[in-house]
Tab-separated table of N, CA, C and O in Angstrom:
chain	number	residue	atom	x	y	z
Z	1	MET	N	-36.366	-26.533	9.402
Z	1	MET	CA	-35.652	-27.545	10.123
Z	1	MET	C	-34.358	-27.923	9.393
Z	1	MET	O	-33.328	-28.104	10.031
Z	2	ASP	N	-34.455	-28.007	8.061
Z	2	ASP	CA	-33.261	-28.348	7.277
Z	2	ASP	C	-32.141	-27.349	7.511
Z	2	ASP	O	-30.978	-27.724	7.626
Z	3	SER	N	-32.501	-26.061	7.576
Z	3	SER	CA	-31.467	-25.036	7.746
Z	3	SER	C	-30.750	-25.191	9.086
Z	3	SER	O	-29.548	-24.944	9.189
Z	4	ILE	N	-31.448	-25.639	10.106
Z	4	ILE	CA	-30.830	-25.851	11.419
Z	4	ILE	C	-29.838	-27.006	11.353
Z	4	ILE	O	-28.710	-26.907	11.845
Z	5	PHE	N	-30.248	-28.105	10.707
Z	5	PHE	CA	-29.349	-29.248	10.577
Z	5	PHE	C	-28.120	-28.887	9.745
Z	5	PHE	O	-26.994	-29.237	10.100
Z	6	LEU	N	-28.350	-28.186	8.632
Z	6	LEU	CA	-27.225	-27.783	7.781
Z	6	LEU	C	-26.285	-26.846	8.528
Z	6	LEU	O	-25.071	-26.946	8.408
Z	7	PHE	N	-26.848	-25.933	9.310
Z	7	PHE	CA	-26.018	-25.027	10.106
Z	7	PHE	C	-25.150	-25.825	11.078
Z	7	PHE	O	-23.950	-25.565	11.206
Z	8	ASP	N	-25.733	-26.789	11.758
Z	8	ASP	CA	-24.973	-27.605	12.714
Z	8	ASP	C	-23.821	-28.345	12.031
Z	8	ASP	O	-22.717	-28.418	12.566
Z	9	ILE	N	-24.083	-28.873	10.849
Z	9	ILE	CA	-23.035	-29.589	10.111
Z	9	ILE	C	-21.911	-28.632	9.722
Z	9	ILE	O	-20.735	-28.909	9.940
Z	10	VAL	N	-22.288	-27.498	9.140
Z	10	VAL	CA	-21.284	-26.527	8.684
Z	10	VAL	C	-20.509	-25.955	9.873
Z	10	VAL	O	-19.299	-25.755	9.795
Z	11	ALA	N	-21.186	-25.699	10.980
Z	11	ALA	CA	-20.510	-25.146	12.158
Z	11	ALA	C	-19.424	-26.099	12.660
Z	11	ALA	O	-18.344	-25.660	13.056
Z	12	GLN	N	-19.703	-27.388	12.639
Z	12	GLN	CA	-18.698	-28.359	13.077
Z	12	GLN	C	-17.517	-28.405	12.111
Z	12	GLN	O	-16.365	-28.497	12.529
Z	13	LEU	N	-17.799	-28.333	10.826
Z	13	LEU	CA	-16.719	-28.299	9.833
Z	13	LEU	C	-15.883	-27.039	9.984
Z	13	LEU	O	-14.663	-27.068	9.845
Z	14	TYR	N	-16.534	-25.931	10.267
Z	14	TYR	CA	-15.831	-24.662	10.431
Z	14	TYR	C	-14.815	-24.754	11.570
Z	14	TYR	O	-13.698	-24.269	11.446
Z	15	LYS	N	-15.179	-25.389	12.643
Z	15	LYS	CA	-14.259	-25.526	13.776
Z	15	LYS	C	-12.994	-26.276	13.362
Z	15	LYS	O	-11.905	-25.965	13.817
Z	16	VAL	N	-13.152	-27.272	12.498
Z	16	VAL	CA	-12.017	-28.086	12.060
Z	16	VAL	C	-11.087	-27.307	11.125
Z	16	VAL	O	-9.872	-27.425	11.210
Z	17	VAL	N	-11.655	-26.500	10.251
Z	17	VAL	CA	-10.842	-25.823	9.239
Z	17	VAL	C	-10.398	-24.416	9.637
Z	17	VAL	O	-9.557	-23.817	8.975
Z	18	ARG	N	-10.934	-23.877	10.716
Z	18	ARG	CA	-10.641	-22.493	11.102
Z	18	ARG	C	-9.148	-22.236	11.300
Z	18	ARG	O	-8.600	-21.281	10.756
Z	19	GLU	N	-8.489	-23.053	12.070
Z	19	GLU	CA	-7.071	-22.823	12.363
Z	19	GLU	C	-6.201	-22.873	11.107
Z	19	GLU	O	-5.369	-21.986	10.909
Z	20	PRO	N	-6.340	-23.897	10.259
Z	20	PRO	CA	-5.537	-23.889	9.026
Z	20	PRO	C	-5.826	-22.681	8.133
Z	20	PRO	O	-4.920	-22.150	7.487
Z	21	ILE	N	-7.086	-22.225	8.117
Z	21	ILE	CA	-7.430	-21.043	7.320
Z	21	ILE	C	-6.728	-19.816	7.888
Z	21	ILE	O	-6.134	-19.024	7.148
Z	22	LEU	N	-6.779	-19.654	9.188
Z	22	LEU	CA	-6.120	-18.507	9.819
Z	22	LEU	C	-4.606	-18.546	9.591
Z	22	LEU	O	-3.985	-17.515	9.309
Z	23	LYS	N	-4.025	-19.725	9.696
Z	23	LYS	CA	-2.588	-19.876	9.491
Z	23	LYS	C	-2.215	-19.541	8.043
Z	23	LYS	O	-1.257	-18.808	7.789
Z	24	GLY	N	-2.978	-20.059	7.089
Z	24	GLY	CA	-2.719	-19.785	5.683
Z	24	GLY	C	-2.894	-18.314	5.348
Z	24	GLY	O	-2.119	-17.739	4.578
Z	25	HIS	N	-3.888	-17.686	5.947
Z	25	HIS	CA	-4.129	-16.259	5.721
Z	25	HIS	C	-2.941	-15.442	6.228
Z	25	HIS	O	-2.475	-14.519	5.553
Z	26	SER	N	-2.453	-15.805	7.389
Z	26	SER	CA	-1.300	-15.120	7.965
Z	26	SER	C	-0.051	-15.310	7.096
Z	26	SER	O	0.713	-14.361	6.859
Z	27	GLN	N	0.145	-16.526	6.607
Z	27	GLN	CA	1.295	-16.804	5.742
Z	27	GLN	C	1.190	-16.021	4.432
Z	27	GLN	O	2.193	-15.506	3.927
Z	28	ALA	N	-0.008	-15.918	3.886
Z	28	ALA	CA	-0.212	-15.150	2.649
Z	28	ALA	C	0.079	-13.672	2.887
Z	28	ALA	O	0.707	-13.014	2.056
Z	29	ARG	N	-0.364	-13.146	4.024
Z	29	ARG	CA	-0.097	-11.747	4.368
Z	29	ARG	C	1.409	-11.509	4.492
Z	29	ARG	O	1.946	-10.519	3.974
Z	30	ASP	N	2.110	-12.432	5.118
Z	30	ASP	CA	3.567	-12.314	5.245
Z	30	ASP	C	4.249	-12.373	3.877
Z	30	ASP	O	5.197	-11.631	3.620
Z	31	ALA	N	3.757	-13.253	3.005
Z	31	ALA	CA	4.332	-13.382	1.661
Z	31	ALA	C	4.138	-12.098	0.857
Z	31	ALA	O	5.042	-11.665	0.133
Z	32	ILE	N	2.981	-11.473	1.006
Z	32	ILE	CA	2.727	-10.204	0.323
Z	32	ILE	C	3.694	-9.147	0.850
Z	32	ILE	O	4.265	-8.371	0.084
Z	33	GLY	N	3.898	-9.135	2.153
Z	33	GLY	CA	4.840	-8.190	2.748
Z	33	GLY	C	6.245	-8.379	2.211
Z	33	GLY	O	6.947	-7.411	1.890
Z	34	LYS	N	6.671	-9.620	2.082
Z	34	LYS	CA	8.010	-9.910	1.559
Z	34	LYS	C	8.114	-9.562	0.074
Z	34	LYS	O	9.130	-9.046	-0.383
Z	35	GLU	N	7.067	-9.854	-0.672
Z	35	GLU	CA	7.085	-9.597	-2.113
Z	35	GLU	C	7.194	-8.106	-2.425
Z	35	GLU	O	7.927	-7.718	-3.329
Z	36	PHE	N	6.487	-7.287	-1.675
Z	36	PHE	CA	6.446	-5.865	-1.994
Z	36	PHE	C	7.368	-5.019	-1.120
Z	36	PHE	O	7.637	-3.869	-1.449
Z	37	GLY	N	7.871	-5.583	-0.035
Z	37	GLY	CA	8.838	-4.896	0.810
Z	37	GLY	C	8.316	-3.614	1.429
Z	37	GLY	O	7.143	-3.308	1.407
Z	38	SER	N	9.274	-2.871	1.965
Z	38	SER	CA	8.951	-1.597	2.597
Z	38	SER	C	10.088	-0.631	2.312
Z	38	SER	O	11.247	-0.963	2.584
Z	39	PRO	N	9.829	0.478	1.743
Z	39	PRO	CA	8.518	0.999	1.349
Z	39	PRO	C	8.003	0.301	0.092
Z	39	PRO	O	8.770	-0.201	-0.721
Z	40	ILE	N	6.703	0.296	-0.036
Z	40	ILE	CA	6.057	-0.336	-1.187
Z	40	ILE	C	6.216	0.580	-2.397
Z	40	ILE	O	5.843	1.752	-2.353
Z	41	THR	N	6.791	0.036	-3.458
Z	41	THR	CA	6.962	0.836	-4.673
Z	41	THR	C	5.909	0.495	-5.727
Z	41	THR	O	5.563	1.329	-6.549
Z	42	ASP	N	5.402	-0.726	-5.720
Z	42	ASP	CA	4.355	-1.137	-6.658
Z	42	ASP	C	3.009	-1.082	-5.933
Z	42	ASP	O	2.481	-2.096	-5.472
Z	43	ILE	N	2.464	0.123	-5.853
Z	43	ILE	CA	1.218	0.339	-5.106
Z	43	ILE	C	0.068	-0.474	-5.700
Z	43	ILE	O	-0.682	-1.117	-4.968
Z	44	GLU	N	-0.069	-0.447	-7.018
Z	44	GLU	CA	-1.181	-1.161	-7.658
Z	44	GLU	C	-1.074	-2.674	-7.457
Z	44	GLU	O	-2.065	-3.342	-7.181
Z	45	GLY	N	0.131	-3.219	-7.617
Z	45	GLY	CA	0.331	-4.646	-7.404
Z	45	GLY	C	0.016	-5.049	-5.983
Z	45	GLY	O	-0.650	-6.052	-5.728
Z	46	HIS	N	0.473	-4.257	-5.035
Z	46	HIS	CA	0.216	-4.520	-3.620
Z	46	HIS	C	-1.273	-4.418	-3.327
Z	46	HIS	O	-1.843	-5.263	-2.625
Z	47	ARG	N	-1.915	-3.416	-3.866
Z	47	ARG	CA	-3.348	-3.223	-3.650
Z	47	ARG	C	-4.138	-4.428	-4.163
Z	47	ARG	O	-5.062	-4.896	-3.499
Z	48	GLU	N	-3.770	-4.935	-5.344
Z	48	GLU	CA	-4.463	-6.080	-5.921
Z	48	GLU	C	-4.283	-7.333	-5.058
Z	48	GLU	O	-5.241	-8.052	-4.769
Z	49	LYS	N	-3.058	-7.595	-4.631
Z	49	LYS	CA	-2.807	-8.774	-3.776
Z	49	LYS	C	-3.548	-8.645	-2.447
Z	49	LYS	O	-4.123	-9.606	-1.945
Z	50	HIS	N	-3.509	-7.438	-1.876
Z	50	HIS	CA	-4.181	-7.209	-0.596
Z	50	HIS	C	-5.695	-7.376	-0.752
Z	50	HIS	O	-6.359	-7.947	0.122
Z	51	LYS	N	-6.237	-6.911	-1.876
Z	51	LYS	CA	-7.667	-7.075	-2.140
Z	51	LYS	C	-8.033	-8.556	-2.200
Z	51	LYS	O	-9.037	-8.974	-1.632
Z	52	GLN	N	-7.208	-9.341	-2.893
Z	52	GLN	CA	-7.458	-10.785	-2.972
Z	52	GLN	C	-7.441	-11.409	-1.584
Z	52	GLN	O	-8.274	-12.261	-1.257
Z	53	LEU	N	-6.504	-10.988	-0.761
Z	53	LEU	CA	-6.387	-11.527	0.591
Z	53	LEU	C	-7.603	-11.174	1.436
Z	53	LEU	O	-8.124	-12.022	2.165
Z	54	THR	N	-8.064	-9.938	1.334
Z	54	THR	CA	-9.206	-9.520	2.157
Z	54	THR	C	-10.512	-10.159	1.718
Z	54	THR	O	-11.467	-10.193	2.490
Z	55	GLU	N	-10.549	-10.681	0.496
Z	55	GLU	CA	-11.757	-11.362	0.025
Z	55	GLU	C	-11.910	-12.752	0.645
Z	55	GLU	O	-12.976	-13.350	0.577
Z	56	ILE	N	-10.863	-13.249	1.255
Z	56	ILE	CA	-10.908	-14.549	1.923
Z	56	ILE	C	-11.450	-14.342	3.329
Z	56	ILE	O	-10.823	-13.682	4.152
Z	57	GLN	N	-12.615	-14.888	3.590
Z	57	GLN	CA	-13.202	-14.739	4.918
Z	57	GLN	C	-12.565	-15.752	5.853
Z	57	GLN	O	-12.615	-16.946	5.601
Z	58	VAL	N	-11.980	-15.234	6.924
Z	58	VAL	CA	-11.289	-16.130	7.846
Z	58	VAL	C	-11.994	-16.255	9.181
Z	58	VAL	O	-11.737	-17.194	9.923
Z	59	ASP	N	-12.861	-15.344	9.503
Z	59	ASP	CA	-13.516	-15.417	10.801
Z	59	ASP	C	-15.016	-15.261	10.611
Z	59	ASP	O	-15.491	-14.214	10.196
Z	60	LEU	N	-15.738	-16.309	10.906
Z	60	LEU	CA	-17.184	-16.311	10.708
Z	60	LEU	C	-17.904	-16.368	12.051
Z	60	LEU	O	-18.712	-17.252	12.307
Z	61	ARG	N	-17.608	-15.416	12.907
Z	61	ARG	CA	-18.227	-15.443	14.243
Z	61	ARG	C	-19.738	-15.334	14.185
Z	61	ARG	O	-20.426	-15.842	15.029
Z	62	GLY	N	-20.271	-14.664	13.168
Z	62	GLY	CA	-21.718	-14.521	13.045
Z	62	GLY	C	-22.335	-15.624	12.218
Z	62	GLY	O	-23.289	-15.390	11.484
Z	63	LEU	N	-21.814	-16.826	12.357
Z	63	LEU	CA	-22.243	-17.948	11.533
Z	63	LEU	C	-23.755	-18.174	11.599
Z	63	LEU	O	-24.400	-18.371	10.573
Z	64	SER	N	-24.352	-18.125	12.774
Z	64	SER	CA	-25.790	-18.375	12.888
Z	64	SER	C	-26.584	-17.272	12.223
Z	64	SER	O	-27.599	-17.527	11.571
Z	65	LYS	N	-26.125	-16.034	12.350
Z	65	LYS	CA	-26.803	-14.905	11.714
Z	65	LYS	C	-26.703	-15.013	10.198
Z	65	LYS	O	-27.671	-14.783	9.477
Z	66	ILE	N	-25.534	-15.388	9.713
Z	66	ILE	CA	-25.330	-15.560	8.281
Z	66	ILE	C	-26.249	-16.660	7.768
Z	66	ILE	O	-26.837	-16.545	6.691
Z	67	SER	N	-26.397	-17.721	8.533
Z	67	SER	CA	-27.212	-18.849	8.093
Z	67	SER	C	-28.685	-18.469	7.961
Z	67	SER	O	-29.418	-19.088	7.207
Z	68	GLU	N	-29.120	-17.447	8.676
Z	68	GLU	CA	-30.502	-17.007	8.576
Z	68	GLU	C	-30.765	-16.302	7.250
Z	68	GLU	O	-31.881	-16.309	6.751
Z	69	ASN	N	-29.725	-15.680	6.713
Z	69	ASN	CA	-29.901	-14.830	5.527
Z	69	ASN	C	-29.216	-15.338	4.279
Z	69	ASN	O	-29.318	-14.706	3.236
Z	70	GLY	N	-28.455	-16.419	4.381
Z	70	GLY	CA	-27.727	-16.853	3.207
Z	70	GLY	C	-27.248	-18.285	3.314
Z	70	GLY	O	-27.618	-19.019	4.220
Z	71	ASP	N	-26.388	-18.631	2.400
Z	71	ASP	CA	-25.877	-19.986	2.286
Z	71	ASP	C	-24.505	-20.062	2.957
Z	71	ASP	O	-23.500	-19.693	2.370
Z	72	VAL	N	-24.463	-20.506	4.180
Z	72	VAL	CA	-23.215	-20.592	4.930
Z	72	VAL	C	-22.241	-21.540	4.260
Z	72	VAL	O	-21.054	-21.282	4.178
Z	73	GLY	N	-22.734	-22.649	3.745
Z	73	GLY	CA	-21.868	-23.654	3.119
Z	73	GLY	C	-21.088	-23.109	1.944
Z	73	GLY	O	-19.973	-23.529	1.676
Z	74	SER	N	-21.651	-22.144	1.232
Z	74	SER	CA	-20.949	-21.571	0.072
Z	74	SER	C	-19.780	-20.706	0.477
Z	74	SER	O	-18.981	-20.324	-0.371
Z	75	MET	N	-19.650	-20.410	1.744
Z	75	MET	CA	-18.557	-19.553	2.210
Z	75	MET	C	-17.257	-20.340	2.347
Z	75	MET	O	-16.218	-19.761	2.569
Z	76	PHE	N	-17.298	-21.654	2.231
Z	76	PHE	CA	-16.103	-22.477	2.396
Z	76	PHE	C	-15.561	-22.892	1.080
Z	76	PHE	O	-16.077	-23.373	0.221
């Protein structure tokens, strides 16, 4: 029962923070593009920044499924 209540709380918080997270992720992606330009000459630097960006979860559509197997709250 606790997991259901916690899921409901986290799901409501997720709705509030989703848009700013998506906006920030997009801005970070644009900043990486500007920093490394085109063509990319610093492959390793770009790869590291891109890896950091991809580690940020921005879309949690499977929130209920995740809550069954793990700690959804720790994802924020």
